[in-house]
mmCIF file of C-alpha atoms in Angstrom:
data_model
loop_
_atom_site.group_PDB
_atom_site.id
_atom_site.type_symbol
_atom_site.label_atom_id
_atom_site.label_comp_id
_atom_site.label_asym_id
_atom_site.label_seq_id
_atom_site.Cartn_x
_atom_site.Cartn_y
_atom_site.Cartn_z
ATOM 1 C CA MET A 173 35.239 -33.354 63.264
ATOM 2 C CA LYS A 174 34.019 -32.791 59.704
ATOM 3 C CA PRO A 175 30.417 -33.746 60.672
ATOM 4 C CA VAL A 176 30.386 -31.050 63.363
ATOM 5 C CA LEU A 177 31.452 -28.385 60.886
ATOM 6 C CA GLY A 178 29.102 -29.398 58.094
ATOM 7 C CA VAL A 179 26.053 -30.279 60.141
ATOM 8 C CA ALA A 180 26.339 -27.401 62.582
ATOM 9 C CA LEU A 181 26.623 -24.850 59.814
ATOM 10 C CA ALA A 182 23.743 -26.272 57.823
ATOM 11 C CA ALA A 183 21.644 -26.493 60.957
ATOM 12 C CA VAL A 184 22.140 -22.845 61.801
ATOM 13 C CA LEU A 185 20.603 -21.927 58.475
ATOM 14 C CA LEU A 186 17.572 -24.172 58.723
ATOM 15 C CA ALA A 187 16.048 -22.307 61.656
ATOM 16 C CA SER A 188 12.909 -20.365 60.854
ATOM 17 C CA ALA A 189 12.471 -16.759 61.889
ATOM 18 C CA ALA A 190 8.769 -16.626 61.171
ATOM 19 C CA SER A 191 6.540 -15.878 64.124
ATOM 20 C CA ALA A 192 3.442 -18.032 64.473
ATOM 21 C CA GLN A 193 -0.275 -17.666 64.554
ATOM 22 C CA VAL A 194 -2.266 -20.903 64.477
ATOM 23 C CA PRO A 195 -0.977 -23.926 66.466
ATOM 24 C CA LEU A 196 -0.875 -27.168 64.498
ATOM 25 C CA THR A 197 1.446 -29.250 66.670
ATOM 26 C CA PRO A 198 2.039 -29.458 70.445
ATOM 27 C CA SER A 199 4.907 -27.437 71.830
ATOM 28 C CA ALA A 200 8.070 -29.308 72.692
ATOM 29 C CA SER A 201 10.028 -28.890 75.868
ATOM 30 C CA LEU A 202 12.468 -26.022 75.380
ATOM 31 C CA PRO A 203 14.440 -23.887 77.832
ATOM 32 C CA ALA A 204 12.559 -21.017 79.466
ATOM 33 C CA GLY A 205 12.261 -18.010 77.204
ATOM 34 C CA VAL A 206 12.968 -19.973 73.996
ATOM 35 C CA VAL A 207 10.171 -20.002 71.433
ATOM 36 C CA ASP A 208 9.922 -22.443 68.548
ATOM 37 C CA PRO A 209 9.415 -19.930 65.709
ATOM 38 C CA ASN A 210 7.782 -22.443 63.366
ATOM 39 C CA GLU A 211 5.449 -24.003 65.904
ATOM 40 C CA THR A 212 2.414 -22.392 64.265
ATOM 41 C CA LEU A 213 1.350 -21.519 60.749
ATOM 42 C CA VAL A 214 -1.107 -19.364 58.812
ATOM 43 C CA GLU A 215 -4.209 -21.543 58.954
ATOM 44 C CA GLU A 216 -5.875 -20.482 55.703
ATOM 45 C CA LEU A 217 -2.807 -21.554 53.724
ATOM 46 C CA VAL A 218 -2.796 -25.112 55.109
ATOM 47 C CA VAL A 219 -5.127 -26.693 52.554
ATOM 48 C CA THR A 220 -5.297 -30.203 51.072
ATOM 49 C CA ALA A 221 -4.584 -30.373 47.353
ATOM 50 C CA ARG A 222 -7.422 -31.017 44.921
ATOM 51 C CA LEU A 223 -5.118 -32.133 42.112
ATOM 52 C CA PRO A 224 -3.115 -35.401 42.251
ATOM 53 C CA GLY A 225 0.340 -35.337 43.811
ATOM 54 C CA PRO A 226 2.009 -32.881 46.196
ATOM 55 C CA ALA A 227 0.395 -29.529 46.999
ATOM 56 C CA TRP A 228 1.056 -26.394 44.953
ATOM 57 C CA TRP A 229 0.309 -22.761 45.741
ATOM 58 C CA ARG A 230 -0.031 -20.113 43.023
ATOM 59 C CA VAL A 231 1.219 -16.540 43.199
ATOM 60 C CA SER A 232 0.067 -14.234 40.411
ATOM 61 C CA ASP A 233 0.362 -10.661 39.243
ATOM 62 C CA GLY A 234 -1.560 -9.859 36.067
ATOM 63 C CA ASP A 235 -0.267 -12.081 33.276
ATOM 64 C CA SER A 236 2.520 -13.629 35.372
ATOM 65 C CA ILE A 237 2.261 -16.725 37.599
ATOM 66 C CA VAL A 238 4.695 -18.534 39.872
ATOM 67 C CA TYR A 239 3.625 -22.044 40.857
ATOM 68 C CA VAL A 240 5.107 -22.836 44.278
ATOM 69 C CA LEU A 241 5.701 -26.417 45.390
ATOM 70 C CA GLY A 242 5.884 -26.931 49.146
ATOM 71 C CA ALA A 243 8.677 -29.416 49.891
ATOM 72 C CA PRO A 244 9.221 -31.573 52.994
ATOM 73 C CA THR A 245 12.124 -30.587 55.245
ATOM 74 C CA VAL A 246 13.273 -34.198 55.432
ATOM 75 C CA ALA A 247 12.116 -37.182 53.379
ATOM 76 C CA PRO A 248 13.243 -40.685 52.406
ATOM 77 C CA LYS A 249 15.936 -40.719 49.756
ATOM 78 C CA ARG A 250 14.420 -41.111 46.278
ATOM 79 C CA GLN A 251 10.963 -40.235 47.613
ATOM 80 C CA GLN A 252 8.326 -41.288 45.073
ATOM 81 C CA TRP A 253 5.733 -38.676 44.042
ATOM 82 C CA ASP A 254 3.362 -37.972 41.193
ATOM 83 C CA GLN A 255 5.224 -35.609 38.849
ATOM 84 C CA LEU A 256 2.347 -34.928 36.447
ATOM 85 C CA GLN A 257 1.632 -31.396 37.694
ATOM 86 C CA PHE A 258 5.321 -30.580 37.909
ATOM 87 C CA ASN A 259 6.035 -31.717 34.354
ATOM 88 C CA ARG A 260 3.057 -29.760 33.048
ATOM 89 C CA ARG A 261 4.318 -26.595 34.735
ATOM 90 C CA LEU A 262 7.947 -27.137 33.793
ATOM 91 C CA ASP A 263 6.916 -27.076 30.129
ATOM 92 C CA GLY A 264 7.392 -23.482 28.994
ATOM 93 C CA ALA A 265 8.536 -22.202 32.412
ATOM 94 C CA ASN A 266 10.728 -19.106 32.441
ATOM 95 C CA ALA A 267 12.662 -20.238 35.511
ATOM 96 C CA VAL A 268 12.821 -22.697 38.408
ATOM 97 C CA ILE A 269 13.556 -21.065 41.772
ATOM 98 C CA LEU A 270 15.085 -23.438 44.326
ATOM 99 C CA PRO A 271 15.873 -23.232 48.053
ATOM 100 C CA PHE A 272 19.531 -22.507 48.734
ATOM 101 C CA THR A 273 21.833 -25.484 48.906
ATOM 102 C CA GLY A 274 25.098 -23.753 48.140
ATOM 103 C CA LEU A 275 26.669 -23.800 51.600
ATOM 104 C CA LYS A 276 30.197 -22.434 51.587
ATOM 105 C CA VAL A 277 32.605 -21.535 54.353
ATOM 106 C CA LYS A 278 35.293 -18.913 53.813
ATOM 107 C CA LEU A 279 37.446 -19.467 56.882
ATOM 108 C CA ALA A 280 40.136 -17.183 55.494
ATOM 109 C CA GLY A 281 37.648 -14.348 55.428
ATOM 110 C CA ALA A 282 36.110 -15.209 58.783
ATOM 111 C CA PRO A 283 38.867 -16.206 61.252
ATOM 112 C CA GLY A 284 36.300 -16.285 64.054
ATOM 113 C CA ALA A 285 34.740 -19.322 62.376
ATOM 114 C CA ALA A 286 37.993 -21.279 62.634
ATOM 115 C CA ILE A 287 38.314 -20.337 66.303
ATOM 116 C CA SER A 288 34.716 -21.402 66.968
ATOM 117 C CA TYR A 289 35.338 -24.675 65.179
ATOM 118 C CA LEU A 290 38.299 -25.407 67.444
ATOM 119 C CA ARG A 291 36.181 -24.627 70.515
ATOM 120 C CA LEU A 292 33.747 -27.357 69.498
ATOM 121 C CA LYS A 293 36.459 -29.985 69.387
ATOM 122 C CA SER A 294 37.442 -32.195 72.287
ATOM 123 C CA GLY A 295 40.139 -34.759 72.880
ATOM 124 C CA LYS A 296 37.637 -37.061 74.581
ATOM 125 C CA PRO A 297 34.295 -38.573 73.542
ATOM 126 C CA PHE A 298 31.330 -36.383 74.442
ATOM 127 C CA GLU A 299 29.750 -39.079 76.607
ATOM 128 C CA ASP A 300 32.744 -39.057 78.967
ATOM 129 C CA SER A 301 31.509 -35.723 80.333
ATOM 130 C CA LEU A 302 28.014 -37.013 81.156
ATOM 131 C CA ALA A 303 26.547 -38.318 84.404
ATOM 132 C CA PRO A 304 26.181 -42.137 84.514
ATOM 133 C CA ALA A 305 22.505 -42.340 83.500
ATOM 134 C CA GLU A 306 22.910 -39.777 80.704
ATOM 135 C CA ARG A 307 26.096 -41.478 79.524
ATOM 136 C CA GLU A 308 24.319 -44.825 79.337
ATOM 137 C CA ARG A 309 21.466 -43.345 77.289
ATOM 138 C CA PHE A 310 23.803 -41.508 74.898
ATOM 139 C CA ALA A 311 25.922 -44.638 74.427
ATOM 140 C CA ALA A 312 22.809 -46.709 73.645
ATOM 141 C CA VAL A 313 21.612 -44.183 71.067
ATOM 142 C CA ARG A 314 24.920 -43.881 69.237
ATOM 143 C CA ALA A 315 25.348 -47.689 69.338
ATOM 144 C CA ARG A 316 21.915 -47.951 67.710
ATOM 145 C CA LEU A 317 23.359 -45.815 64.912
ATOM 146 C CA GLY A 318 26.446 -48.010 64.671
ATOM 147 C CA GLN A 319 28.840 -45.286 65.802
ATOM 148 C CA PRO A 320 31.736 -45.563 68.284
ATOM 149 C CA ALA A 321 32.216 -43.145 71.159
ATOM 150 C CA ASP A 322 35.193 -41.502 69.425
ATOM 151 C CA HIS A 323 32.886 -40.354 66.604
ATOM 152 C CA TYR A 324 31.470 -37.701 68.969
ATOM 153 C CA LYS A 325 34.545 -35.828 70.148
ATOM 154 C CA THR A 326 32.930 -32.498 70.891
ATOM 155 C CA ARG A 327 32.563 -30.290 73.949
ATOM 156 C CA HIS A 328 29.089 -28.929 73.296
ATOM 157 C CA PRO A 329 25.762 -30.818 73.695
ATOM 158 C CA LEU A 330 24.239 -28.948 70.724
ATOM 159 C CA ALA A 331 27.091 -30.058 68.466
ATOM 160 C CA ALA A 332 26.650 -33.638 69.715
ATOM 161 C CA ALA A 333 22.923 -33.423 68.954
ATOM 162 C CA LEU A 334 23.564 -32.169 65.423
ATOM 163 C CA ILE A 335 26.036 -34.950 64.685
ATOM 164 C CA LEU A 336 23.556 -37.510 66.053
ATOM 165 C CA THR A 337 20.880 -36.087 63.746
ATOM 166 C CA ASP A 338 23.160 -36.403 60.735
ATOM 167 C CA ASP A 339 24.071 -39.990 61.631
ATOM 168 C CA TYR A 340 20.429 -40.908 62.275
ATOM 169 C CA ARG A 341 19.244 -39.578 58.935
ATOM 170 C CA GLU A 342 22.056 -41.351 57.129
ATOM 171 C CA LYS A 343 21.247 -44.676 58.800
ATOM 172 C CA GLU A 344 17.500 -44.386 58.118
ATOM 173 C CA GLY A 345 17.956 -43.236 54.524
ATOM 174 C CA LEU A 346 16.519 -39.768 55.136
ATOM 175 C CA THR A 347 17.601 -36.631 53.309
ATOM 176 C CA THR A 348 16.993 -32.899 53.178
ATOM 177 C CA ALA A 349 17.976 -32.793 49.489
ATOM 178 C CA ASP A 350 14.898 -34.422 47.886
ATOM 179 C CA PRO A 351 12.824 -33.535 45.952
ATOM 180 C CA THR A 352 14.873 -30.376 45.235
ATOM 181 C CA LYS A 353 17.788 -32.347 43.792
ATOM 182 C CA LEU A 354 15.532 -34.157 41.307
ATOM 183 C CA ILE A 355 13.717 -30.945 40.348
ATOM 184 C CA LYS A 356 17.026 -29.240 39.625
ATOM 185 C CA LEU A 357 18.100 -32.133 37.416
ATOM 186 C CA LEU A 358 14.821 -32.103 35.476
ATOM 187 C CA ALA A 359 15.037 -28.327 35.003
ATOM 188 C CA GLN A 360 18.600 -28.639 33.697
ATOM 189 C CA ARG A 361 17.573 -31.360 31.275
ATOM 190 C CA GLY A 362 14.727 -29.166 30.063
ATOM 191 C CA GLY A 363 17.013 -26.168 29.551
ATOM 192 C CA VAL A 364 15.064 -24.078 32.072
ATOM 193 C CA LYS A 365 16.872 -21.281 33.917
ATOM 194 C CA ILE A 366 17.649 -22.140 37.562
ATOM 195 C CA VAL A 367 17.658 -19.501 40.296
ATOM 196 C CA GLN A 368 19.375 -20.696 43.469
ATOM 197 C CA ARG A 369 21.307 -18.669 46.029
ATOM 198 C CA SER A 370 24.309 -19.608 48.122
ATOM 199 C CA TYR A 371 25.597 -18.045 51.332
ATOM 200 C CA ASP A 372 28.862 -17.890 53.235
ATOM 201 C CA LEU A 373 28.271 -19.707 56.485
ATOM 202 C CA GLY A 374 31.611 -19.055 58.127
ATOM 203 C CA PRO A 375 30.417 -16.171 60.345
ATOM 204 C CA LEU A 376 27.596 -18.340 61.699
ATOM 205 C CA LEU A 377 29.644 -21.219 63.057
ATOM 206 C CA GLY A 378 30.238 -19.350 66.295
ATOM 207 C CA ALA A 379 26.500 -19.464 66.984
ATOM 208 C CA VAL A 380 26.839 -23.078 68.060
ATOM 209 C CA THR A 381 29.478 -22.274 70.649
ATOM 210 C CA ARG A 382 27.439 -19.335 71.954
ATOM 211 C CA THR A 383 24.418 -21.545 72.636
ATOM 212 C CA SER A 384 24.008 -22.174 76.366
ATOM 213 C CA ASP A 385 24.676 -25.646 77.730
ATOM 214 C CA ALA A 386 21.095 -25.766 79.067
ATOM 215 C CA ALA A 387 19.664 -25.123 75.613
ATOM 216 C CA GLY A 388 22.054 -27.617 74.059
ATOM 217 C CA GLU A 389 21.088 -30.255 76.617
ATOM 218 C CA ALA A 390 17.377 -29.730 75.910
ATOM 219 C CA CYS A 391 18.110 -30.127 72.223
ATOM 220 C CA LEU A 392 20.124 -33.284 72.786
ATOM 221 C CA ASP A 393 17.283 -34.776 74.828
ATOM 222 C CA GLU A 394 14.826 -34.152 71.972
ATOM 223 C CA VAL A 395 17.124 -35.588 69.326
ATOM 224 C CA MET A 396 17.771 -38.750 71.340
ATOM 225 C CA GLY A 397 14.023 -39.122 71.889
ATOM 226 C CA GLU A 398 13.415 -38.929 68.146
ATOM 227 C CA ILE A 399 16.084 -41.528 67.427
ATOM 228 C CA GLU A 400 14.682 -43.842 70.108
ATOM 229 C CA ALA A 401 11.180 -43.505 68.591
ATOM 230 C CA GLY A 402 12.362 -44.243 65.059
ATOM 231 C CA PRO A 403 11.393 -42.687 61.708
ATOM 232 C CA GLY A 404 7.678 -43.588 61.740
ATOM 233 C CA ARG A 405 6.334 -40.023 61.946
ATOM 234 C CA THR A 406 8.733 -38.755 59.295
ATOM 235 C CA LEU A 407 7.771 -41.555 56.892
ATOM 236 C CA ALA A 408 4.058 -40.957 57.480
ATOM 237 C CA ALA A 409 4.531 -37.232 56.847
ATOM 238 C CA SER A 410 6.392 -37.992 53.616
ATOM 239 C CA ARG A 411 3.534 -40.173 52.366
ATOM 240 C CA ALA A 412 1.088 -37.418 53.260
ATOM 241 C CA TRP A 413 3.201 -34.890 51.340
ATOM 242 C CA ALA A 414 3.175 -37.074 48.233
ATOM 243 C CA ASP A 415 -0.637 -37.296 48.495
ATOM 244 C CA GLY A 416 -1.144 -33.533 48.821
ATOM 245 C CA ASP A 417 -2.202 -33.795 52.477
ATOM 246 C CA VAL A 418 -0.567 -30.597 53.737
ATOM 247 C CA ALA A 419 -1.582 -30.913 57.393
ATOM 248 C CA GLY A 420 -0.333 -34.513 57.433
ATOM 249 C CA ALA A 421 2.920 -33.511 55.773
ATOM 250 C CA LEU A 422 3.523 -31.034 58.596
ATOM 251 C CA GLY A 423 3.332 -33.802 61.192
ATOM 252 C CA ALA A 424 6.957 -34.934 61.020
ATOM 253 C CA GLU A 425 9.241 -34.780 64.038
ATOM 254 C CA ARG A 426 10.820 -31.355 64.459
ATOM 255 C CA SER A 427 13.422 -31.903 67.166
ATOM 256 C CA TYR A 428 16.170 -30.749 64.776
ATOM 257 C CA GLU A 429 14.369 -27.507 63.960
ATOM 258 C CA ARG A 430 13.572 -26.855 67.610
ATOM 259 C CA CYS A 431 17.252 -27.336 68.400
ATOM 260 C CA ILE A 432 18.172 -24.598 65.996
ATOM 261 C CA ALA A 433 15.624 -22.240 67.511
ATOM 262 C CA VAL A 434 17.999 -21.899 70.473
ATOM 263 C CA THR A 435 21.013 -20.967 68.333
ATOM 264 C CA PRO A 436 22.012 -17.274 68.479
ATOM 265 C CA GLY A 437 21.765 -15.523 65.123
ATOM 266 C CA ALA A 438 19.893 -18.308 63.359
ATOM 267 C CA GLN A 439 16.547 -16.524 63.251
ATOM 268 C CA ALA A 440 18.002 -13.347 61.756
ATOM 269 C CA PHE A 441 19.774 -15.321 59.043
ATOM 270 C CA ASP A 442 16.661 -17.326 58.273
ATOM 271 C CA ALA A 443 14.667 -14.109 57.920
ATOM 272 C CA ARG A 444 17.182 -13.080 55.273
ATOM 273 C CA VAL A 445 16.780 -16.397 53.461
ATOM 274 C CA LYS A 446 12.970 -16.118 53.477
ATOM 275 C CA GLY A 447 13.145 -12.550 52.229
ATOM 276 C CA ASP A 448 15.500 -13.543 49.419
ATOM 277 C CA LEU A 449 13.193 -16.349 48.304
ATOM 278 C CA ALA A 450 10.192 -14.017 48.320
ATOM 279 C CA ARG A 451 12.180 -11.461 46.293
ATOM 280 C CA ASP A 452 13.205 -14.131 43.764
ATOM 281 C CA ILE A 453 9.532 -15.044 43.271
ATOM 282 C CA GLU A 454 8.627 -11.372 42.975
ATOM 283 C CA ALA A 455 11.346 -10.896 40.339
ATOM 284 C CA ALA A 456 9.982 -13.852 38.356
ATOM 285 C CA LEU A 457 6.530 -12.229 38.364
ATOM 286 C CA LYS A 458 7.924 -9.305 36.380
ATOM 287 C CA THR A 459 8.258 -11.580 33.328
ATOM 288 C CA PRO A 460 5.031 -12.531 31.502
ATOM 289 C CA GLY A 461 4.328 -16.258 31.537
ATOM 290 C CA HIS A 462 5.007 -18.618 34.396
ATOM 291 C CA ALA A 463 7.782 -19.936 36.609
ATOM 292 C CA ILE A 464 8.183 -22.605 39.306
ATOM 293 C CA ALA A 465 9.459 -22.141 42.852
ATOM 294 C CA VAL A 466 10.221 -24.730 45.531
ATOM 295 C CA ALA A 467 10.219 -23.904 49.261
ATOM 296 C CA PRO A 468 10.163 -25.951 52.487
ATOM 297 C CA LEU A 469 6.567 -26.183 53.719
ATOM 298 C CA ARG A 470 7.006 -24.292 56.968
ATOM 299 C CA THR A 471 9.172 -21.633 55.321
ATOM 300 C CA LEU A 472 6.326 -21.209 52.876
ATOM 301 C CA LEU A 473 3.356 -21.275 55.261
ATOM 302 C CA ALA A 474 4.500 -19.528 58.445
ATOM 303 C CA GLN A 475 3.246 -16.083 59.320
ATOM 304 C CA GLY A 476 6.018 -13.849 58.030
ATOM 305 C CA GLY A 477 7.024 -16.651 55.675
ATOM 306 C CA VAL A 478 7.332 -16.503 51.909
ATOM 307 C CA LEU A 479 3.626 -16.527 51.001
ATOM 308 C CA ASP A 480 2.709 -14.186 53.810
ATOM 309 C CA GLN A 481 5.303 -11.673 52.602
ATOM 310 C CA LEU A 482 4.012 -11.863 49.035
ATOM 311 C CA ARG A 483 0.379 -11.437 50.123
ATOM 312 C CA ALA A 484 1.376 -8.370 52.118
ATOM 313 C CA LYS A 485 2.793 -6.847 48.928
ATOM 314 C CA GLY A 486 -0.514 -7.303 47.145
ATOM 315 C CA TYR A 487 0.160 -10.397 45.059
ATOM 316 C CA GLU A 488 -2.693 -12.865 44.683
ATOM 317 C CA VAL A 489 -2.018 -16.172 46.423
ATOM 318 C CA LYS A 490 -4.208 -19.212 45.744
ATOM 319 C CA THR A 491 -4.045 -22.420 47.732
ATOM 320 C CA PRO A 492 -3.888 -26.093 46.689
ATOM 321 C CA GLY A 493 -7.634 -26.216 47.319
ATOM 322 C CA ASP A 494 -8.327 -24.141 44.214
ATOM 323 C CA ALA A 495 -9.141 -26.150 41.116
ATOM 324 C CA GLU A 496 -6.033 -24.900 39.257
ATOM 325 C CA GLY A 497 -3.767 -25.511 42.256
#
């Protein structure tokens, strides 16, 4: 059951709490009353880059600048991209601010997490609980991923969907770690200070078990649909990201993110993560010179997201359409 624990916890944190303003993608089918919080973005921030490579935004305050790279949520492993602008900005940078990747679980300090984990487990394969047609579809999808029925011993459809997502990304060579992992390595080699937070996820595990079966079933349907369609949209979005085409980069499948929108507590935690990232950028602006920050594109561009918060505080934000990026 290790995949359930790891994937479910990480998934809870990847939900976005930002409300939306300008629709860029069609709404998916979600249970009544559930809103996809990242369905829409702040339109004036979605701008194609003028400089080669991925898009950068610039936040400034007097003689201090933070160059912000918008990163894809999921991309092919070892995604190729033009690093010219990054290398130029890394030279002389005071710091590199990265999205959190330090996911830790303190079960001793959060006994409810251990109980929730046990509630996700099942002695039988998940598909055994499904009606014949649903069981046949689920079996075909997991067989496509090369996984046996016993790999999905969970009671909850949301947990099954999250494990499927993890297996699908592994099979297709997709990752949520790039390009952040490479950027961290390059910053370390250059002796540049790294700012990166970690959070205890133990208290959030119960959110999966508190998700209604109806919401979990809607999520599972979306995830299976994405797997059946294949990685074409994700790969196209990754190529667009590398070319600085922001709107194109936002066109990847979002079934995983929509799943997490139904998870209790996820939005509040994500609001905390966004606020922390905005505060880290604000702290960097107190030091003369420049720094680099990396943030997932939708985290960056949503109303109430990182850039929106910084604009509201009076910092100047320039888009990738400006000559200096």
